[in-house]
Amino acid sequence: MRIPNADDVRAAAARIAGVAVRTPLLECAVLGQLAGGRIFIKPEMLQRTGSFKFRGAWNRLSQLSGSERRAGVVAWSSGNHAQGVAAAAQMLGVPALIVMPSDAPRLKIERTRGFGAEIVLYDRLKEMREEIGARIAAERGAVIVRPYDDPDIVAGQGTVGLEIVEDAAQFGIGLDAVLVPAGGGGLAAGTVLALGAAMPDAKVWCVEPQGFDDHARSLATGHRLGNEAGATSFCDALLAPMPGELTFAINAPRLAGGLAVSDAEVTAAMRFAFEELKLVVEPGGAVALAAVLAGRFDTKGKAVALVLSGGNADPAAFAQALGG
Amino acid sequence: MRIPNADDVRAAAARIAGVAVRTPLLECAVLGQLAGGRIFIKPEMLQRTGSFKFRGAWNRLSQLSGSERRAGVVAWSSGNHAQGVAAAAQMLGVPALIVMPSDAPRLKIERTRGFGAEIVLYDRLKEMREEIGARIAAERGAVIVRPYDDPDIVAGQGTVGLEIVEDAAQFGIGLDAVLVPAGGGGLAAGTVLALGAAMPDAKVWCVEPQGFDDHARSLATGHRLGNEAGATSFCDALLAPMPGELTFAINAPRLAGGLAVSDAEVTAAMRFAFEELKLVVEPGGAVALAAVLAGRFDTKGKAVALVLSGGNADPAAFAQALGG
C-alpha cells in the first residue's frame, strides 16, 4: 500500500475546502488554568456528520471514477466512518452500503441511515465485519472504503493536523504536543504526517481506552499487538482490534507514544466538556481531554492541542453521564 | 447617555483581541437543508464564560481608571453578564460584587462565584435588583456595570456582529438576515450597529420568549413597552422587564422586527443543537434557532446567521430537555 505524505494531506485539504467545515482551534482558559499550560482544542464534533471522519471519506469518494461511483461503495464502521462515507456518498450521488455492529449507538445507526445509506448489521462478537463487507462488495462490484488502512483516508484525516498547524500560527505559538484519540490509528497517522515538516517540535501522542491500548503497547515494542479478548469500554469509536497495517507503518517511527484512560475518566471529561466547553463529546471523542484532566499527561508550562474527535453520543447515554 | 457607533464596536474588537475567544461562523448543512436556505451559526457558548457577555464586560472593565479598579464593580444579572463581569474583573484584579436572583440556575451562581465574585442573592418577584445594586455601589464607592444600558457594553457585544461580517466575507456571501436573542437588547443593538455600514442589506431580527416579547411589541409601536406581570419562561437569560433605554434608541430605527418562540420550541431547539450541532445551548441562547426550526421565520432561499448566545445550562435541566 502506498504510504501518503504531507503533500497528500495538502491535496486533501484542497479537496475538502468549502465542503467540510473548517473547525476552529479554540483556546480554553479554564482548562489552561487547571493544566498549568496553554490548552487548545480542535472540536471535530462540529464537523459535518459530527466527527472528523467526513474528511477522509470525502477525500476518498470525491476521487472515484465515474464507473466506480455508479458501482457504489461498501464500508464497515461502528458509526462515525459510517456517517462520513454515507454523507459523502449522498452528496456525490453514490450508492453506499455500511456494515455496522448491532450494538452500535442507535443514534449512529439512525444518522447513517438518514444520509441515505443501506445498513447491514452484524454481531461484533461472533462475526468479522471485514468478511461481510468484502463479500458484499464482491457481489456488487462495489468499492471498499476502509476506515483507516487507506492512503486517501489517512490523508483526509490529516487535514485536522494541517488546520491545527495553520491556526496555531495565528495564535503566534508553536505547540509542544498534540493529543489525538486512536482506534485504528488513521487520525493519528494523518496528523503526524501534517505536523512532521510544518511543526517538527510538536510531539503527537495517541490516546486510547484502557483495555484497548493496542497502540500504546505496539508503539512501545515496535510490533503490532492486538487487544486482549474480553476487554470492554463504552468508547465505541475506539474498539479496533489492533493498529492498522498502513497506519502503524506511519505511526511507529513518528508518534511519541500512547496514553490510556479509564471509562470513569472519560465520563468526567464528557461532563467537563458539557459544563466548561459547552460541547457535546462522545466517549471516544473525549479520551484526549480525559488524559489531560486525569493528569495522565504533563502539561505544565506547555502548549498542547487536544483533538476532540466526535460528538455522536446517544442522548440517553449522555444524560446518564451528566447525572453521574 | 452617549449612543455608540460602528467605530466604538471596532475599538471594542481591538480591546478584546487575544482575550476573548474568536468564535467561528459555522455553516450547518443539515439546518440549511431543513430551512431551504444557507444557515450559519455563531456559537457564543464557546466564548469565555460560556456566553457573549464577556465581550461587553471586558470592553467596559478594561477601560476603568486605576482608582475605579481599586474601588471595584457592582453588577446585577441573571447569570451570564454576572460571569462576564466576574471573569473580566478577576483577570484585571478588580473586586466584583454581583446581585443575582435567588432562582437563577445554580450552575450560573456557582460559576460566577468560581470567578471570584462576591454574590448577593435577591427575590426576583419582590425586590428590585437595580435598587440593591445601586445601594451597595453607593456604600462602597464602586462602579456600576449595567447589563445593557451602557455604551461600552453595547459596543463590546457588537463585536459578535463584526465577526459575523468578517467571516461571512470568507464564505463569499452577503447575509440576508441575522437573528439574535433579546433580553435587554444589548446584543441586538451592538450587532445592528456593526452590520449597519458593513452589510447594509442584512436585516437584524430579535427573538424573544413568548410572554417576554417586549421588543417585538415595542418595535411595532415605536414605544418601549413592558411585559405583562405573571408571564413565565425557562429562558432565564431573557426575562428583562422591558427594552433598555439606550438599546431601544439604537434598535428602534434599525431592527427589522421581533419574533417570539414558545418554551416547547426552545426545548426542541436545544435538543436539535445537541443532536445535530453538538453544542450545548441554554434556553435563552436557543431562541433564534428555535424560530427557524419552528418555521417562524422564512428562510427559503436566504442566507441567514443565527446567534446562539450562551450555553450555561444546568446539567439536570439539560438532561431533562434531552429526555423530552
XYZ file of C-alpha atoms in Angstrom:
648
model
C 0.000 0.000 0.000
C 1.308 3.469 -0.891
C 2.335 5.484 2.174
C 0.904 9.018 1.965
C 2.936 12.125 2.808
C 2.409 15.770 3.755
C 1.707 16.682 0.105
C -1.177 14.206 0.077
C -2.607 15.920 3.153
C -2.364 19.310 1.434
C -4.087 17.903 -1.649
C -6.840 16.526 0.585
C -7.233 19.966 2.184
C -7.845 21.457 -1.257
C -10.488 18.795 -1.986
C -12.436 19.290 1.233
C -12.301 23.109 1.141
C -15.816 24.519 1.004
C -17.309 21.056 1.569
C -16.121 20.133 5.053
C -16.480 22.520 7.977
C -13.295 24.440 8.761
C -13.396 23.778 12.507
C -11.639 26.344 14.702
C -8.763 25.901 17.143
C -10.053 27.263 20.439
C -8.001 28.155 23.479
C -9.715 27.061 26.685
C -8.722 29.381 29.538
C -10.307 27.270 32.280
C -8.539 24.156 31.049
C -5.272 26.051 30.789
C -5.554 27.153 34.405
C -6.257 23.599 35.555
C -3.452 22.167 33.473
C -0.859 24.845 34.168
C -0.247 25.399 30.475
C -1.985 26.677 27.357
C -4.578 24.191 26.165
C -6.196 24.365 22.742
C -8.994 22.180 21.480
C -9.860 21.124 17.945
C -13.621 20.455 18.152
C -14.281 17.933 15.398
C -17.799 17.260 16.640
C -18.574 20.495 14.768
C -17.518 18.775 11.542
C -20.130 17.662 9.025
C -21.647 14.355 10.316
C -20.379 15.112 13.843
C -16.863 13.713 13.580
C -13.575 14.130 11.677
C -14.373 11.027 9.618
C -16.102 13.045 6.909
C -12.724 14.463 5.897
C -11.216 11.142 4.891
C -14.447 9.882 3.372
C -14.805 12.928 1.122
C -11.144 12.789 0.120
C -11.581 9.157 -0.908
C -15.017 9.271 -2.536
C -14.504 12.506 -4.450
C -11.661 10.798 -6.337
C -13.725 7.799 -7.507
C -14.058 7.371 -11.252
C -17.446 7.571 -12.954
C -17.782 3.787 -13.152
C -16.728 3.382 -9.514
C -19.337 5.935 -8.474
C -22.029 4.022 -10.294
C -20.918 0.719 -8.719
C -21.215 2.216 -5.266
C -19.201 1.878 -2.066
C -19.148 -0.538 0.864
C -17.732 0.350 4.263
C -17.673 -1.060 7.796
C -17.696 1.104 10.843
C -19.013 1.438 14.378
C -20.689 4.640 13.295
C -18.526 7.663 12.549
C -16.778 6.416 9.419
C -20.239 5.095 8.529
C -21.743 8.571 8.646
C -18.766 10.154 6.897
C -18.986 7.698 3.990
C -22.788 7.857 3.847
C -22.849 11.673 3.782
C -20.075 11.965 1.195
C -21.756 9.296 -0.935
C -25.114 11.070 -0.749
C -23.553 14.382 -1.809
C -21.801 12.696 -4.729
C -24.787 10.559 -5.773
C -23.002 7.288 -4.966
C -24.907 4.298 -3.508
C -23.471 3.315 -0.124
C -23.821 0.160 1.974
C -22.455 0.191 5.503
C -21.789 -2.814 7.740
C -22.347 -1.794 11.362
C -22.250 -3.691 14.669
C -25.717 -4.408 16.008
C -24.691 -2.854 19.344
C -23.575 0.449 17.799
C -25.198 3.513 19.398
C -28.716 3.817 17.985
C -28.063 7.460 17.118
C -25.189 6.450 14.856
C -27.241 3.819 13.043
C -30.157 6.220 12.581
C -27.944 9.047 11.377
C -26.139 6.800 8.908
C -29.498 5.663 7.532
C -30.550 9.314 7.471
C -27.737 10.021 4.999
C -29.358 7.528 2.655
C -27.075 4.541 3.202
C -28.174 0.910 3.224
C -27.264 -0.701 6.574
C -26.261 -4.306 7.267
C -25.952 -5.152 10.957
C -23.627 -7.864 12.308
C -22.773 -9.402 15.664
C -19.492 -7.812 16.776
C -18.561 -10.776 18.990
C -19.301 -13.564 16.533
C -18.787 -12.199 13.012
C -15.959 -10.416 11.168
C -17.099 -7.172 9.584
C -14.279 -7.250 7.027
C -15.526 -10.609 5.717
C -19.124 -9.461 5.445
C -18.117 -6.215 3.758
C -15.712 -7.906 1.332
C -18.329 -10.484 0.346
C -20.994 -7.860 -0.363
C -18.514 -5.656 -2.248
C -17.516 -8.624 -4.417
C -21.161 -9.478 -5.156
C -21.906 -5.898 -6.221
C -18.599 -4.957 -7.769
C -18.576 -2.089 -5.274
C -15.559 -0.189 -3.979
C -14.457 -0.911 -0.398
C -13.761 2.229 1.626
C -11.677 1.097 4.607
C -11.896 3.076 7.834
C -8.147 3.708 8.222
C -5.905 1.451 6.159
C -6.225 3.577 3.025
C -3.829 6.343 1.922
C -6.644 8.702 0.898
C -8.469 8.209 4.193
C -5.294 8.895 6.175
C -4.509 11.978 4.080
C -8.056 13.267 4.590
C -7.928 12.850 8.358
C -4.572 14.617 8.278
C -6.303 17.876 7.363
C -7.163 18.056 11.079
C -3.438 18.366 11.776
C -2.905 20.806 8.926
C -5.579 23.129 10.288
C -4.074 22.879 13.774
C -0.723 23.998 12.351
C -2.310 26.912 10.469
C -4.387 28.106 13.405
C -1.617 27.717 15.978
C 0.371 30.137 13.824
C -2.481 32.655 14.143
C -2.106 32.415 17.923
C 1.601 33.058 17.441
C 2.639 29.847 19.165
C 4.396 26.595 18.476
C 2.733 23.592 20.063
C 4.674 21.251 22.321
C 2.241 18.375 21.896
C -0.913 17.236 20.115
C -3.072 14.504 21.667
C -5.362 12.521 19.357
C -7.742 9.636 20.004
C -6.766 6.348 18.345
C -8.897 3.414 17.225
C -7.305 2.143 14.006
C -4.806 4.998 14.039
C -5.876 6.917 10.922
C -6.323 10.282 12.622
C -3.004 9.934 14.428
C -1.244 8.952 11.197
C -2.702 11.833 9.200
C -1.987 14.299 11.972
C 1.619 13.281 12.462
C 2.201 13.484 8.692
C 0.740 17.001 8.609
C 2.763 18.184 11.571
C 6.013 16.492 10.582
C 7.651 19.176 8.496
C 5.445 22.115 9.487
C 5.822 21.875 13.264
C 8.643 19.376 13.894
C 8.937 20.126 17.638
C 5.326 19.141 18.364
C 5.096 15.612 19.701
C 1.992 13.654 18.711
C 0.567 11.253 21.301
C -2.323 8.900 20.762
C -4.870 8.230 23.485
C -6.904 5.042 23.884
C -9.365 3.460 26.306
C -7.884 1.125 28.912
C -8.102 -2.452 27.636
C -7.817 -1.143 24.060
C -4.323 0.333 24.357
C -3.023 -1.652 21.401
C -1.272 1.424 20.000
C 0.492 2.210 23.268
C 1.799 -1.353 23.563
C 2.583 -1.671 19.860
C 4.489 1.611 19.845
C 6.440 0.542 22.939
C 7.502 -2.778 21.388
C 7.718 -1.738 17.747
C 5.338 -4.534 16.683
C 1.599 -4.519 16.052
C -0.104 -6.100 19.047
C -3.823 -6.820 19.442
C -6.076 -6.197 22.416
C -6.896 -9.000 24.799
C -10.258 -10.650 24.253
C -12.981 -9.750 26.718
C -11.972 -6.127 27.305
C -14.869 -3.668 27.378
C -15.169 0.115 27.095
C -18.004 2.488 26.292
C -15.694 4.312 23.842
C -17.445 2.587 20.928
C -15.461 4.510 18.309
C -12.105 3.221 19.569
C -12.537 -0.556 19.763
C -10.499 -1.580 16.706
C -8.706 -4.863 17.492
C -5.177 -3.688 16.618
C -3.328 -0.839 14.855
C -3.810 -0.764 11.091
C -1.009 -2.001 8.866
C -0.641 1.235 6.925
C -1.337 3.474 9.897
C 1.198 1.655 12.078
C 3.849 1.960 9.383
C 3.304 5.716 9.557
C 2.838 5.988 13.307
C 5.552 3.662 14.637
C 8.529 5.880 13.749
C 6.702 9.177 14.313
C 4.367 9.086 17.344
C 5.767 9.979 20.749
C 3.754 7.219 22.413
C 0.366 6.180 23.679
C -1.717 7.024 26.750
C -4.680 5.098 28.156
C -7.688 6.382 30.109
C -10.455 4.672 32.071
C -14.166 4.897 31.259
C -14.653 6.840 34.507
C -12.067 9.395 33.379
C -13.821 9.655 30.016
C -17.176 10.225 31.719
C -15.637 13.024 33.779
C -14.213 14.545 30.598
C -17.615 14.421 28.866
C -19.125 16.234 31.818
C -16.317 18.794 31.796
C -16.865 19.352 28.074
C -20.547 19.940 28.721
C -20.062 22.338 31.626
C -16.952 24.239 30.600
C -16.540 23.833 26.831
C -20.275 23.673 26.012
C -19.524 20.890 23.566
C -21.154 17.502 23.152
C -18.363 14.928 23.055
C -18.934 11.229 22.591
C -16.906 8.808 24.740
C -14.311 8.008 22.081
C -14.013 11.708 21.237
C -13.201 12.653 24.815
C -10.151 10.480 25.542
C -7.519 13.175 24.879
C -9.357 15.591 27.151
C -9.681 12.818 29.729
C -5.925 12.206 29.638
C -5.222 15.853 30.496
C -7.939 16.171 33.141
C -6.864 12.924 34.820
C -3.266 14.087 34.976
C -2.014 11.326 32.691
C -0.053 13.806 30.588
C 2.255 16.502 31.932
C 1.009 19.838 30.580
C 2.906 22.136 32.982
C 4.268 25.098 31.060
C 3.388 23.516 27.727
C 1.168 24.485 24.793
C -0.924 21.437 23.986
C -3.684 20.826 21.439
C -6.341 18.183 22.058
C -8.405 16.730 19.249
C -11.997 16.173 20.372
C -12.766 13.848 17.527
C -16.537 13.375 17.578
C -19.832 14.103 19.262
C -22.249 11.384 18.197
C -23.407 10.465 21.688
C -26.808 8.915 22.319
C -28.919 11.485 24.218
C -29.894 8.915 26.856
C -26.298 7.803 27.431
C -25.196 11.408 27.575
C -27.889 12.360 30.046
C -26.691 9.474 32.205
C -23.087 10.732 32.052
C -24.292 14.177 33.151
C -26.121 12.685 36.091
C -23.042 10.728 37.232
C -26.237 58.619 27.516
C -23.810 58.620 24.591
C -25.013 56.460 21.709
C -22.189 54.234 20.445
C -21.462 53.719 16.759
C -19.649 51.283 14.470
C -16.282 52.853 15.363
C -16.913 52.037 19.015
C -17.539 48.422 18.038
C -14.254 48.322 16.124
C -12.418 49.811 19.100
C -14.004 47.155 21.315
C -12.823 44.460 18.898
C -9.256 45.704 19.291
C -9.596 45.589 23.089
C -10.940 42.024 23.255
C -8.490 40.619 20.671
C -6.383 37.884 22.256
C -8.504 37.977 25.414
C -11.927 36.846 24.232
C -12.358 33.727 22.109
C -12.714 34.462 18.399
C -15.730 32.221 17.869
C -16.213 30.844 14.344
C -19.116 31.274 11.946
C -20.178 27.735 11.056
C -22.403 26.692 8.203
C -24.816 23.948 9.213
C -25.649 21.771 6.227
C -28.428 19.826 7.959
C -30.100 23.011 9.101
C -29.753 24.517 5.645
C -31.495 21.506 4.119
C -34.351 21.755 6.620
C -34.672 25.501 6.152
C -34.294 25.607 2.395
C -31.519 28.186 2.607
C -27.980 28.598 3.859
C -27.893 28.741 7.647
C -24.860 29.878 9.605
C -24.465 29.805 13.349
C -22.370 31.992 15.623
C -21.738 29.720 18.641
C -21.194 32.135 21.519
C -21.368 29.365 24.096
C -17.771 28.766 23.036
C -16.908 32.248 24.307
C -15.012 32.680 27.568
C -17.537 32.235 30.443
C -19.945 30.421 28.096
C -21.780 33.403 26.622
C -21.215 36.575 24.561
C -21.483 38.684 27.720
C -17.736 38.521 28.367
C -17.202 40.768 25.343
C -19.066 43.753 26.747
C -17.779 43.189 30.264
C -14.151 43.173 29.132
C -14.680 46.217 26.926
C -16.112 48.098 29.903
C -13.825 46.938 32.695
C -10.583 47.195 30.735
C -11.245 50.931 30.377
C -11.662 51.614 34.119
C -9.173 54.022 35.668
C -6.773 52.896 38.390
C -8.932 54.345 41.159
C -12.078 52.800 39.681
C -10.363 49.402 39.549
C -9.424 49.682 43.211
C -12.990 50.693 44.158
C -14.396 47.619 42.441
C -17.502 46.961 40.366
C -21.118 46.077 41.102
C -23.407 44.399 38.575
C -26.782 42.691 38.511
C -27.583 39.794 36.255
C -29.436 36.512 35.978
C -26.114 34.853 35.363
C -24.347 35.473 32.058
C -23.480 39.148 32.497
C -22.604 38.076 36.050
C -20.000 35.611 34.782
C -18.720 38.016 32.140
C -18.149 40.778 34.710
C -16.739 38.397 37.320
C -14.273 36.830 34.874
C -13.139 40.177 33.443
C -12.787 41.588 36.974
C -10.736 38.616 38.103
C -8.403 38.929 35.115
C -7.942 42.659 35.818
C -7.619 42.284 39.596
C -10.823 44.234 40.260
C -13.127 43.294 43.177
C -16.625 42.400 41.876
C -19.967 42.075 43.613
C -22.884 40.633 41.665
C -26.565 40.825 42.538
C -28.298 37.685 41.270
C -31.866 36.354 41.548
C -32.160 33.559 44.095
C -33.856 31.395 41.417
C -31.028 31.764 38.891
C -29.687 28.428 37.590
C -27.382 27.005 40.244
C -24.678 26.489 37.635
C -24.626 30.221 36.896
C -24.362 31.173 40.562
C -21.586 28.630 41.159
C -19.661 29.679 38.072
C -19.914 33.367 38.971
C -18.597 32.587 42.456
C -15.900 30.476 40.823
C -14.609 33.591 39.051
C -14.019 35.105 42.490
C -17.032 37.420 42.678
C -18.995 38.186 45.829
C -22.669 37.231 45.327
C -25.756 38.883 46.801
C -28.993 36.996 46.110
C -32.397 38.720 45.898
C -36.013 37.697 45.394
C -36.846 38.417 41.758
C -40.572 38.756 42.431
C -40.374 41.030 45.489
C -37.204 43.105 45.178
C -35.647 45.390 42.526
C -32.127 44.383 41.633
C -31.259 47.878 40.428
C -32.046 49.311 43.876
C -29.999 46.720 45.716
C -27.081 47.150 43.322
C -27.197 50.950 43.424
C -27.297 50.986 47.242
C -24.292 48.667 47.553
C -22.361 50.577 44.902
C -23.026 53.861 46.753
C -21.885 52.361 50.057
C -18.632 51.114 48.526
C -17.999 53.858 46.034
C -17.956 51.083 43.418
C -18.620 51.378 39.687
C -21.948 50.030 38.404
C -21.613 47.874 35.284
C -25.079 47.721 33.759
C -26.031 44.644 31.718
C -27.086 46.539 28.559
C -27.779 50.253 29.024
C -24.122 51.218 28.737
C -22.353 52.351 25.534
C -19.240 50.248 26.244
C -21.298 47.142 26.936
C -23.267 47.591 23.704
C -20.073 48.206 21.712
C -18.497 45.093 23.216
C -21.464 42.857 22.356
C -21.355 44.362 18.854
C -18.099 42.513 18.194
C -20.323 39.469 17.643
C -21.800 41.268 14.640
C -18.409 42.468 13.435
C -17.050 38.923 13.421
C -20.139 37.706 11.568
C -19.487 40.324 8.869
C -15.816 39.350 8.593
C -16.457 35.619 8.457
C -19.398 35.863 6.057
C -16.969 37.558 3.670
C -14.708 34.489 3.926
C -17.647 32.364 2.778
C -18.065 34.804 -0.086
C -21.648 35.613 0.787
C -23.776 38.504 1.890
C -26.276 37.646 4.598
C -29.971 38.357 4.162
C -30.737 38.254 7.859
C -29.196 37.871 11.302
C -31.348 36.596 14.185
C -30.253 37.449 17.731
C -31.776 36.673 21.126
C -33.005 39.725 23.048
C -33.403 40.300 26.784
C -32.427 43.931 27.387
C -31.434 44.339 23.749
C -27.679 44.916 24.120
C -26.603 42.145 21.753
C -29.152 43.235 19.145
C -28.057 46.867 19.445
C -24.358 46.076 19.131
C -24.973 43.695 16.243
C -27.111 46.100 14.244
C -24.506 48.855 14.734
C -21.749 46.553 13.478
C -23.749 45.419 10.465
C -25.144 48.817 9.568
C -22.474 50.143 7.245
C -20.626 46.902 6.574
C -23.556 44.766 5.446
C -26.485 47.150 4.923
C -28.732 44.596 3.187
C -28.735 42.230 6.165
C -31.836 42.636 8.277
C -31.414 42.100 12.010
C -34.315 40.482 13.883
C -34.501 39.929 17.586
C -36.030 36.799 19.073
C -37.693 36.541 22.480
C -39.618 34.031 24.587
C -43.408 34.211 24.359
C -44.721 36.367 27.206
C -41.455 38.361 27.150
C -41.833 39.799 23.651
C -41.406 43.372 24.845
C -39.028 44.143 21.981
C -41.399 42.814 19.321
C -44.273 44.919 20.674
C -42.121 47.961 21.347
C -40.617 47.847 17.861
C -44.093 47.511 16.351
C -45.453 50.548 18.212
C -42.288 52.634 18.391
C -42.543 52.954 22.178
C -40.908 50.980 24.959
C -43.492 48.580 26.363
C -43.062 46.248 29.324
C -44.045 42.614 29.693
C -47.246 41.675 31.462
C -46.834 40.562 35.039
C -47.136 36.835 35.675
C -45.571 35.617 32.442
C -43.147 32.720 32.843
C -40.461 31.164 30.649
C -37.483 28.917 31.300
C -35.339 31.243 29.153
C -33.805 32.737 32.315
C -31.374 34.935 30.375
C -34.146 36.778 28.514
C -36.545 37.914 31.248
C -35.682 41.633 31.333
C -38.897 43.604 32.019
C -38.642 45.951 29.032
C -36.185 47.126 26.344
C -33.335 49.251 27.644
C -33.425 52.988 27.106
C -30.119 53.172 25.265
C -30.580 49.889 23.474
C -34.075 50.808 22.276
C -32.822 54.148 20.961
C -30.393 52.158 18.825
C -32.711 49.287 17.949
C -35.985 51.106 17.189
C -34.907 52.670 13.898
C -32.636 49.801 12.857
C -34.090 46.378 13.728
C -36.371 44.676 11.213
C -38.667 43.429 13.977
C -39.144 40.849 16.677
C -40.103 37.171 16.754
C -41.367 35.138 19.703
C -40.982 31.426 20.441
C -42.555 29.075 22.969
C -40.662 27.138 25.639
C -41.564 23.916 23.818
C -39.984 25.265 20.625
C -36.900 26.240 22.616
C -36.659 22.741 24.123
C -36.824 21.240 20.645
C -34.075 23.616 19.514
C -31.854 22.630 22.465
C -32.320 19.006 21.525
C -31.551 19.750 17.866
C -28.416 21.612 18.918
C -27.332 18.597 20.940
C -28.003 16.023 18.224
C -27.055 17.911 15.083
C -24.796 20.794 16.094
C -23.138 19.023 19.063
C -23.413 22.243 21.019
C -24.753 22.856 24.499
C -27.197 25.744 24.272
C -29.040 27.189 27.229
C -32.726 28.062 26.786
C -32.182 31.785 26.218
C -29.346 31.022 23.827
C -31.519 28.807 21.643
C -34.378 31.172 20.718
C -33.032 32.187 17.293
C -32.521 28.546 16.375
C -35.996 27.777 17.707
C -37.513 30.482 15.492
C -36.031 28.889 12.374
C -36.829 25.287 13.343
C -40.406 26.200 14.256
C -40.908 27.932 10.927
C -41.444 31.348 12.496
C -39.017 32.962 10.079
C -38.972 32.451 6.321
C -35.516 31.179 5.381
C -36.352 29.897 1.863
C -33.553 30.814 -0.496
C -31.927 33.074 2.069
C -28.552 33.183 3.797
C -29.261 33.617 7.484
C -26.979 33.784 10.525
C -28.244 32.756 13.951
C -26.535 33.863 17.137
C -26.543 31.063 19.717
C -25.771 33.382 22.570
C -24.913 31.133 25.507
C -24.574 27.640 26.871
C -24.790 27.891 30.642
C -27.467 25.258 31.098
C -27.814 23.301 34.340
C -26.860 19.671 33.609
C -30.043 18.372 35.260
C -32.299 20.747 33.294
C -30.457 19.883 30.121
C -30.751 16.163 30.711
C -34.487 16.705 31.166
C -34.714 18.587 27.846
C -32.924 15.665 26.141
C -35.367 13.210 27.599
C -38.376 15.191 26.338
